[in-house]
CSV table of C-alpha atoms and ligand atoms in Angstrom, one decimal:
chain,number,residue,atom,x,y,z
Z,29,MET,CA,-19.5,4.5,37.4
Z,30,SER,CA,-19.2,2.8,34.0
Z,31,ASP,CA,-18.7,-1.0,34.1
Z,32,LEU,CA,-16.9,-0.9,30.7
Z,33,LYS,CA,-13.5,-2.6,30.8
Z,34,ARG,CA,-10.6,-0.2,30.6
Z,35,VAL,CA,-8.3,-0.9,27.6
Z,36,ALA,CA,-5.0,0.7,26.9
Z,37,ILE,CA,-3.7,0.5,23.4
Z,38,ILE,CA,0.0,1.2,22.7
Z,39,GLY,CA,0.5,2.9,19.3
Z,40,ALA,CA,-1.7,5.0,17.0
Z,41,GLY,CA,-0.8,3.5,13.6
Z,42,MET,CA,-3.3,1.6,11.4
Z,43,ALA,CA,-3.5,-1.3,13.9
Z,44,GLY,CA,-4.0,0.7,17.0
Z,45,LEU,CA,-6.6,3.0,15.4
Z,46,THR,CA,-8.5,0.1,13.9
Z,47,LEU,CA,-8.6,-1.7,17.2
Z,48,ALA,CA,-9.8,1.4,19.1
Z,49,ARG,CA,-12.6,2.0,16.6
Z,50,ALA,CA,-13.7,-1.6,16.7
Z,51,LEU,CA,-13.7,-1.7,20.5
Z,52,GLY,CA,-15.6,1.6,20.8
Z,53,GLY,CA,-18.8,1.0,22.8
Z,54,HIS,CA,-17.5,-2.3,24.1
Z,55,ALA,CA,-14.8,-0.8,26.3
Z,56,ALA,CA,-13.3,2.5,27.6
Z,57,VAL,CA,-10.3,2.7,25.3
Z,58,ARG,CA,-7.4,5.0,25.4
Z,59,ILE,CA,-4.5,5.0,22.9
Z,60,PHE,CA,-1.0,6.0,24.0
Z,61,GLU,CA,1.2,7.2,21.2
Z,62,LYS,CA,4.9,8.2,21.6
Z,63,SER,CA,4.9,10.7,18.7
Z,64,LYS,CA,3.0,13.9,18.1
Z,65,ALA,CA,0.7,12.5,15.4
Z,66,VAL,CA,-1.2,9.4,14.5
Z,67,GLY,CA,-0.3,7.1,11.6
Z,68,GLY,CA,2.9,5.4,12.6
Z,69,ARG,CA,4.5,4.2,9.4
Z,70,MET,CA,1.7,5.8,7.3
Z,71,ALA,CA,3.7,8.9,7.5
Z,72,THR,CA,4.1,12.3,5.8
Z,73,ARG,CA,6.9,14.8,6.2
Z,74,ARG,CA,6.3,18.4,5.1
Z,75,ILE,CA,9.3,20.4,4.1
Z,76,ASP,CA,8.4,24.0,3.2
Z,77,ASP,CA,5.6,23.7,0.7
Z,78,VAL,CA,6.6,20.1,-0.3
Z,79,SER,CA,5.2,16.9,1.2
Z,80,PHE,CA,6.6,13.5,1.1
Z,81,ASP,CA,4.9,10.2,2.1
Z,82,HIS,CA,8.1,8.8,3.5
Z,83,GLY,CA,6.5,5.6,5.0
Z,84,ALA,CA,3.9,3.5,3.3
Z,85,GLN,CA,3.8,4.4,-0.4
Z,86,TYR,CA,0.3,3.1,-1.1
Z,87,PHE,CA,-2.1,0.4,0.1
Z,88,THR,CA,-4.2,-2.3,-1.4
Z,89,ILE,CA,-7.8,-3.1,-0.5
Z,90,ARG,CA,-8.9,-6.8,-0.7
Z,91,ASP,CA,-10.6,-7.3,2.7
Z,92,PRO,CA,-14.3,-6.4,2.5
Z,93,ARG,CA,-14.2,-4.7,6.0
Z,94,PHE,CA,-11.2,-2.6,5.0
Z,95,ARG,CA,-13.1,-1.6,1.9
Z,96,ASP,CA,-16.2,-0.7,3.9
Z,97,MET,CA,-14.1,1.6,6.1
Z,98,LEU,CA,-12.2,3.1,3.2
Z,99,ASP,CA,-15.3,3.7,1.2
Z,100,ALA,CA,-16.4,6.1,4.0
Z,101,ALA,CA,-12.9,7.7,4.0
Z,102,ALA,CA,-13.2,8.2,0.2
Z,103,ASP,CA,-16.6,9.8,0.6
Z,104,ASP,CA,-15.0,12.2,3.0
Z,105,GLY,CA,-12.2,13.0,0.5
Z,106,VAL,CA,-9.3,11.6,2.5
Z,107,MET,CA,-8.5,8.6,0.2
Z,108,ALA,CA,-8.3,8.1,-3.5
Z,109,ARG,CA,-7.1,5.5,-6.1
Z,110,TRP,CA,-3.5,6.1,-7.3
Z,111,GLY,CA,-3.7,5.0,-10.9
Z,112,ALA,CA,0.0,5.4,-11.7
Z,113,ASP,CA,1.7,2.6,-13.6
Z,114,ILE,CA,4.7,1.3,-11.7
Z,115,VAL,CA,7.6,0.7,-14.1
Z,116,SER,CA,10.6,-1.5,-13.7
Z,117,LEU,CA,13.8,0.3,-14.4
Z,118,PRO,CA,16.7,-1.6,-16.2
Z,119,ILE,CA,18.7,-4.0,-14.1
Z,120,LEU,CA,22.1,-2.6,-13.3
Z,121,SER,CA,23.9,-5.0,-11.2
Z,122,SER,CA,22.5,-7.2,-8.4
Z,123,ASP,CA,23.0,-10.7,-7.4
Z,124,ASP,CA,20.1,-10.7,-5.1
Z,125,ARG,CA,16.9,-10.1,-7.2
Z,126,SER,CA,13.8,-10.1,-5.1
Z,127,PRO,CA,11.0,-11.7,-7.1
Z,128,VAL,CA,8.1,-9.3,-8.0
Z,129,ASP,CA,4.7,-10.4,-6.7
Z,130,THR,CA,2.8,-10.0,-9.9
Z,131,ALA,CA,-0.6,-10.8,-8.3
Z,132,ARG,CA,-0.1,-8.0,-5.9
Z,133,GLU,CA,1.1,-5.7,-8.7
Z,134,ARG,CA,-2.3,-6.1,-10.4
Z,135,ASP,CA,-4.3,-4.9,-7.4
Z,136,PRO,CA,-5.4,-1.3,-7.6
Z,137,ARG,CA,-3.4,1.0,-5.3
Z,138,TYR,CA,-4.8,3.7,-3.0
Z,139,VAL,CA,-3.3,6.6,-1.1
Z,140,GLY,CA,-4.5,9.0,1.6
Z,141,THR,CA,-5.4,12.5,0.2
Z,142,PRO,CA,-3.9,15.0,0.3
Z,143,HIS,CA,-1.3,13.1,2.5
Z,144,MET,CA,-0.9,9.5,3.5
Z,145,THR,CA,-1.6,10.6,7.0
Z,146,SER,CA,-5.0,11.8,6.0
Z,147,VAL,CA,-6.5,8.3,6.5
Z,148,PRO,CA,-5.2,7.7,10.0
Z,149,SER,CA,-6.1,11.3,11.0
Z,150,TRP,CA,-9.7,10.7,9.7
Z,151,MET,CA,-9.8,7.4,11.7
Z,152,ALA,CA,-8.6,9.1,14.9
Z,153,ARG,CA,-11.5,11.5,15.0
Z,154,THR,CA,-13.4,9.1,17.1
Z,155,CYS,CA,-10.5,7.9,19.2
Z,156,ASP,CA,-9.0,9.1,22.5
Z,157,VAL,CA,-5.3,9.4,21.9
Z,158,ALA,CA,-2.7,10.6,24.4
Z,159,PHE,CA,0.1,12.0,22.2
Z,160,ASP,CA,3.8,12.4,23.1
Z,161,THR,CA,3.3,9.6,25.5
Z,162,GLU,CA,5.9,6.8,25.2
Z,163,VAL,CA,5.1,3.8,27.3
Z,164,ALA,CA,8.3,2.7,28.9
Z,165,SER,CA,7.0,-0.4,30.6
Z,166,ILE,CA,3.9,-2.1,31.9
Z,167,ARG,CA,3.4,-3.7,35.3
Z,168,HIS,CA,0.7,-5.5,37.1
Z,169,LEU,CA,-0.5,-3.8,40.3
Z,170,ALA,CA,-3.4,-4.8,42.5
Z,171,GLY,CA,-5.1,-6.9,39.8
Z,172,ALA,CA,-4.8,-4.4,37.0
Z,173,TRP,CA,-2.2,-3.0,34.5
Z,174,VAL,CA,-0.4,0.2,35.0
Z,175,LEU,CA,1.6,1.9,32.2
Z,176,GLN,CA,4.8,3.7,33.0
Z,177,THR,CA,5.4,6.8,30.9
Z,178,HIS,CA,7.7,9.8,31.2
Z,179,ALA,CA,4.8,11.7,32.7
Z,180,GLY,CA,4.4,9.1,35.4
Z,181,ASP,CA,2.1,6.1,35.9
Z,182,VAL,CA,-1.2,5.9,34.0
Z,183,GLY,CA,-3.9,3.4,34.7
Z,184,PRO,CA,-5.3,1.2,36.0
Z,185,PHE,CA,-6.3,-0.8,32.9
Z,186,ASP,CA,-8.0,-4.2,32.6
Z,187,TRP,CA,-6.4,-4.9,29.3
Z,188,VAL,CA,-3.2,-3.7,27.5
Z,189,ILE,CA,-2.7,-4.2,23.8
Z,190,ALA,CA,0.6,-3.5,22.1
Z,191,THR,CA,0.6,-2.5,18.4
Z,192,ALA,CA,4.2,-1.3,18.2
Z,193,PRO,CA,6.6,-3.1,15.8
Z,194,ALA,CA,7.5,-6.5,17.2
Z,195,PRO,CA,10.9,-5.7,18.7
Z,196,GLN,CA,9.4,-2.7,20.5
Z,197,ALA,CA,6.4,-4.7,21.7
Z,198,ALA,CA,8.8,-7.4,23.0
Z,199,ALA,CA,10.5,-4.8,25.1
Z,200,LEU,CA,7.2,-3.8,26.7
Z,201,LEU,CA,5.5,-7.1,27.3
Z,202,PRO,CA,6.3,-9.0,30.5
Z,203,GLU,CA,8.3,-12.2,30.2
Z,204,THR,CA,5.2,-14.1,31.3
Z,205,PHE,CA,3.3,-13.2,28.2
Z,206,THR,CA,2.2,-16.5,26.7
Z,207,HIS,CA,3.2,-15.6,23.1
Z,208,ARG,CA,6.5,-14.0,23.9
Z,209,LYS,CA,8.4,-16.5,21.8
Z,210,ALA,CA,6.3,-15.7,18.7
Z,211,VAL,CA,7.0,-12.0,19.2
Z,212,LEU,CA,10.7,-12.6,19.6
Z,213,ASP,CA,10.8,-14.9,16.5
Z,214,THR,CA,9.4,-12.2,14.3
Z,215,ALA,CA,11.9,-10.4,12.2
Z,216,MET,CA,11.7,-6.9,10.7
Z,217,ASN,CA,13.8,-5.0,8.2
Z,218,ALA,CA,15.1,-1.5,8.3
Z,219,CYS,CA,14.6,1.0,5.5
Z,220,PHE,CA,16.3,4.3,4.7
Z,221,THR,CA,14.1,6.7,2.8
Z,222,LEU,CA,15.5,9.7,0.9
Z,223,MET,CA,13.3,12.7,0.2
Z,224,VAL,CA,14.4,14.9,-2.7
Z,225,THR,CA,12.9,18.2,-3.9
Z,226,LEU,CA,13.3,18.6,-7.7
Z,227,ARG,CA,13.5,21.9,-9.5
Z,228,SER,CA,10.1,23.3,-10.8
Z,229,GLY,CA,9.2,21.7,-14.1
Z,230,ALA,CA,11.6,18.8,-13.7
Z,231,ASP,CA,10.4,15.6,-15.4
Z,232,THR,CA,10.9,11.9,-14.9
Z,233,PRO,CA,9.7,9.3,-17.3
Z,234,PHE,CA,7.7,7.5,-14.6
Z,235,ALA,CA,5.4,8.2,-11.6
Z,236,ALA,CA,6.9,5.3,-9.7
Z,237,ALA,CA,9.5,2.7,-10.4
Z,238,ARG,CA,10.8,-0.5,-8.9
Z,239,LEU,CA,14.5,-1.0,-9.4
Z,240,GLU,CA,17.0,-3.8,-9.3
Z,241,ASP,CA,19.8,-1.9,-7.9
Z,242,PRO,CA,22.3,-2.9,-5.2
Z,243,VAL,CA,21.3,0.1,-3.0
Z,244,ILE,CA,17.7,1.3,-3.8
Z,245,ASN,CA,14.6,-0.5,-4.9
Z,246,TRP,CA,11.9,2.2,-5.2
Z,247,ILE,CA,11.5,5.7,-6.5
Z,248,SER,CA,8.2,7.6,-6.6
Z,249,ARG,CA,7.2,11.0,-7.7
Z,250,ASN,CA,5.2,12.0,-4.6
Z,251,ASP,CA,3.7,15.0,-6.4
Z,252,ARG,CA,2.0,12.7,-8.9
Z,253,LYS,CA,-0.1,11.1,-6.3
Z,254,PRO,CA,-3.7,12.5,-6.2
Z,255,GLY,CA,-4.2,15.8,-4.4
Z,256,ARG,CA,-0.5,16.6,-3.8
Z,257,GLY,CA,1.3,19.9,-4.4
Z,258,ALA,CA,2.7,21.0,-7.7
Z,259,ARG,CA,6.4,20.9,-6.8
Z,260,PRO,CA,8.2,17.8,-8.2
Z,261,CYS,CA,9.7,15.6,-5.5
Z,262,LEU,CA,11.0,12.1,-5.1
Z,263,VAL,CA,10.7,9.5,-2.4
Z,264,VAL,CA,13.4,6.9,-2.7
Z,265,ASN,CA,13.7,3.7,-0.6
Z,266,ALA,CA,16.8,1.7,0.1
Z,267,ARG,CA,16.7,-2.1,-0.3
Z,268,PRO,CA,15.9,-4.0,3.0
Z,269,ASP,CA,19.2,-6.0,2.9
Z,270,TRP,CA,21.3,-2.8,2.3
Z,271,SER,CA,19.4,-0.9,5.0
Z,272,ASP,CA,19.9,-3.7,7.6
Z,273,ALA,CA,23.6,-3.9,6.7
Z,274,HIS,CA,24.1,-0.1,7.1
Z,275,LEU,CA,21.7,0.5,10.0
Z,276,SER,CA,24.4,2.1,12.2
Z,277,ASP,CA,26.4,3.9,9.6
Z,278,PRO,CA,26.6,7.7,9.8
Z,279,LEU,CA,23.6,9.3,8.1
Z,280,ASN,CA,25.7,11.7,6.0
Z,281,ILE,CA,27.5,8.8,4.4
Z,282,LEU,CA,24.3,6.9,3.7
Z,283,ARG,CA,22.7,9.9,2.2
Z,284,GLN,CA,25.7,10.3,-0.2
Z,285,ASN,CA,25.5,6.6,-1.1
Z,286,MET,CA,21.8,6.8,-1.8
Z,287,LEU,CA,22.2,9.9,-3.9
Z,288,ALA,CA,24.9,8.2,-5.9
Z,289,ALA,CA,22.5,5.2,-6.5
Z,290,LEU,CA,19.6,7.6,-7.4
Z,291,ARG,CA,21.8,9.3,-10.0
Z,292,ARG,CA,22.3,6.0,-11.8
Z,293,HIS,CA,18.6,6.3,-12.6
Z,294,VAL,CA,17.6,10.0,-12.4
Z,295,PRO,CA,19.7,13.0,-13.3
Z,296,LEU,CA,20.0,15.5,-10.4
Z,297,ASP,CA,21.6,18.9,-10.3
Z,298,ASP,CA,23.5,20.1,-7.2
Z,299,ASP,CA,20.5,22.0,-5.7
Z,300,GLU,CA,18.3,19.0,-6.0
Z,301,ALA,CA,20.9,16.7,-4.4
Z,302,ASP,CA,21.5,19.3,-1.6
Z,303,SER,CA,17.8,19.2,-0.8
Z,304,ALA,CA,17.9,15.5,0.0
Z,305,ILE,CA,16.8,14.5,3.5
Z,306,LEU,CA,17.3,11.0,4.9
Z,307,LYS,CA,14.9,9.2,7.2
Z,308,ARG,CA,15.9,6.0,9.0
Z,309,TRP,CA,13.2,3.4,9.7
Z,310,ARG,CA,14.6,1.0,12.2
Z,311,TYR,CA,11.6,-1.3,11.8
Z,312,ALA,CA,10.0,-0.7,8.4
Z,313,ASN,CA,9.0,-4.0,6.9
Z,314,VAL,CA,8.3,-7.5,8.0
Z,315,ALA,CA,10.9,-10.1,7.0
Z,316,ARG,CA,9.4,-13.0,9.1
Z,317,PRO,CA,5.8,-12.5,10.4
Z,318,ALA,CA,4.5,-14.0,13.6
Z,319,GLY,CA,2.3,-16.3,11.4
Z,320,GLN,CA,-0.8,-15.7,13.5
Z,321,PRO,CA,-3.2,-12.9,12.9
Z,322,PHE,CA,-2.9,-11.6,16.5
Z,323,LEU,CA,-1.4,-12.8,19.8
Z,324,LEU,CA,-3.9,-12.9,22.7
Z,325,ASP,CA,-3.1,-14.0,26.3
Z,326,SER,CA,-6.6,-13.9,27.8
Z,327,SER,CA,-5.4,-15.1,31.2
Z,328,GLN,CA,-3.2,-12.1,31.7
Z,329,ARG,CA,-5.4,-9.7,29.6
Z,330,LEU,CA,-2.6,-8.8,27.3
Z,331,ALA,CA,-2.4,-8.9,23.5
Z,332,CYS,CA,-0.5,-7.8,20.4
Z,333,CYS,CA,-1.5,-7.0,16.9
Z,334,GLY,CA,0.0,-5.1,14.0
Z,335,ASP,CA,1.3,-5.7,10.5
Z,336,TRP,CA,4.1,-8.0,11.7
Z,337,CYS,CA,1.6,-10.6,12.8
Z,338,ILE,CA,0.6,-11.2,9.1
Z,339,ALA,CA,2.7,-9.2,6.6
Z,340,GLY,CA,4.3,-5.8,6.1
Z,341,ARG,CA,1.3,-4.0,4.6
Z,342,VAL,CA,-1.1,-1.4,5.8
Z,343,GLU,CA,-4.0,-3.8,5.0
Z,344,ALA,CA,-2.4,-6.5,7.1
Z,345,ALA,CA,-2.3,-4.1,10.1
Z,346,PHE,CA,-6.0,-3.5,9.7
Z,347,GLN,CA,-6.8,-7.2,9.4
Z,348,SER,CA,-4.7,-8.1,12.4
Z,349,ALA,CA,-6.5,-5.5,14.6
Z,350,THR,CA,-9.9,-6.4,13.2
Z,351,ARG,CA,-9.5,-10.1,14.0
Z,352,LEU,CA,-8.1,-9.3,17.4
Z,353,ALA,CA,-11.2,-7.1,18.1
Z,354,ASP,CA,-13.5,-10.0,17.0
Z,355,ALA,CA,-11.8,-12.2,19.6
Z,356,LEU,CA,-11.7,-9.5,22.3
Z,357,VAL,CA,-15.2,-8.2,22.3
Z,358,PRO,CA,-16.8,-11.3,23.9
Z,359,LEU,CA,-14.0,-11.3,26.6
Z,360,LEU,CA,-14.7,-7.7,27.5
Z,361,LYS,CA,-18.1,-8.7,28.7
Z,362,GLU,CA,-16.7,-11.1,31.3
Z,363,PRO,CA,-17.2,-9.9,34.9
Z,364,ALA,CA,-14.2,-8.3,36.6
Z,365,GLU,CA,-12.2,-10.6,38.8
X,425,LIG,C1,9.4,3.1,4.1
X,425,LIG,C2,8.2,2.2,4.2
X,425,LIG,C3,7.5,1.9,3.0
X,425,LIG,C4,6.3,1.1,3.1
X,425,LIG,N1,5.6,0.9,2.0
X,425,LIG,C5,4.4,0.3,2.1
X,425,LIG,C6,3.5,0.2,0.9
X,425,LIG,O1,3.8,0.7,-0.1
X,425,LIG,N2,2.3,-0.5,1.1
X,425,LIG,C7,1.9,-1.0,2.3
X,425,LIG,O2,0.8,-1.6,2.4
X,425,LIG,N3,2.7,-0.9,3.4
X,425,LIG,C8,3.9,-0.3,3.3
X,425,LIG,N4,4.7,-0.2,4.4
X,425,LIG,C9,4.3,-0.8,5.7
X,425,LIG,C10,3.1,-0.1,6.4
X,425,LIG,O3,3.5,1.2,6.6
X,425,LIG,C11,2.9,-0.8,7.7
X,425,LIG,O4,2.5,-2.2,7.4
X,425,LIG,C12,1.7,-0.3,8.5
X,425,LIG,O5,1.7,1.1,8.5
X,425,LIG,C13,1.9,-0.8,9.9
X,425,LIG,O6,0.9,-0.3,10.8
X,425,LIG,P1,0.9,-0.7,12.4
X,425,LIG,O7,-0.2,0.0,13.0
X,425,LIG,O8,1.0,-2.2,12.5
X,425,LIG,O9,2.3,-0.2,12.9
X,425,LIG,P2,2.9,1.3,13.0
X,425,LIG,O10,2.4,2.1,11.9
X,425,LIG,O11,4.4,1.1,13.2
X,425,LIG,O12,2.3,1.9,14.4
X,425,LIG,C14,2.9,1.6,15.6
X,425,LIG,C15,2.8,2.9,16.5
X,425,LIG,O13,3.2,2.6,17.8
X,425,LIG,C16,3.9,3.7,18.3
X,425,LIG,N5,4.8,3.2,19.4
X,425,LIG,C17,5.8,2.4,19.3
X,425,LIG,N6,6.3,2.1,20.5
X,425,LIG,C18,5.6,2.9,21.4
X,425,LIG,C19,5.7,3.1,22.8
X,425,LIG,N7,6.6,2.4,23.6
X,425,LIG,N8,4.8,3.9,23.4
X,425,LIG,C20,3.8,4.6,22.6
X,425,LIG,N9,3.7,4.4,21.2
X,425,LIG,C21,4.6,3.6,20.6
X,425,LIG,C22,4.7,4.2,17.0
X,425,LIG,O14,5.0,5.6,17.2
X,425,LIG,C23,3.6,4.0,16.0
X,425,LIG,O15,2.8,5.2,15.8
X,425,LIG,C24,5.9,0.6,4.4
X,425,LIG,C25,6.6,1.0,5.5
X,425,LIG,C26,7.7,1.8,5.5
X,425,LIG,C27,8.4,2.2,6.7
């Protein structure tokens, strides 16, 4: 029998996949993912022959280890630089103008090809992922951890690592988790994302735009990212403050309000407006991070990582998981109790 420690990772987004890959060979790792696919907020929705990256729009690469991994992804054709200029559309009316981080704006931007999900799918090739498996709770039993899922208990595991967004991780981790307060003190914003299919040949004077608008703050032409289909289409994000304020409103009303906002910047005919589909991200971006790159409770063999430990970016999710793996690998060599 293998003497490798058994590690359960909850979530197959960038953080969970990065962690699983880094622990490979040091532990017997299994990822539990509640949805049918990997990627989490690196997400792509396909509607007929049109695809929308309706989560992360692009990512930056500053960390050398992130670059090493993504160089290999680029060699395999699943990642490319997105060279589009992001324009700022005229200010309409807003009292709450978020400052633009000009240093970030200068960084080159990258996307998965042909979809944003292509990168996590490529990462997952070497990972053991149980799909459609939502972890409802975890409990300690006879010196090990057992995960409760809709399909029954799974385990035992020596370690459990939660990579779900902070509020979801907080619901899973036991009250005795040493860093529980740091998880609870983290704040995340919602985001409503509108996906609109334009008529063939439709033009917009930009590939992507940041806006100072009371309702929406981002429009991108998804078809102008590398390797996408020819049909013009838009991904439109609502502002974090507006999304939080309207989190529980009926989706048909929110859809109408976002379309009205979009029409202030882009003309739409009725067919284009009718095509609009709305996605609600309850936990999209990080308003207040945990302020530590990861949260590790070695006495209970529990940990958390994810973008929310550092900042709401794909690269931050990678960094959080990589740094947790650096700390975990020596601990995985410790003898069993
Ligand atoms: C609309 C939007 C736009 C964004 N734009 C950008 C951008 O332009 N650039 C950028 O860098 N970042 C952007 N981000 C943020 C970026 O997507 C995230 O920082 C990153 O993808 C987070 O990765 P993660 O692995 O930490 O979390 P996630 O991707 O959220 O992964 C967590 C996973 O855990 C799973 N899970 C949760 N609970 C359970 C459970 N109980 N059991 C099993 N599985 C569970 C989820 O299904 C999910 O797959 C954006 C996000 C959104 C939503």
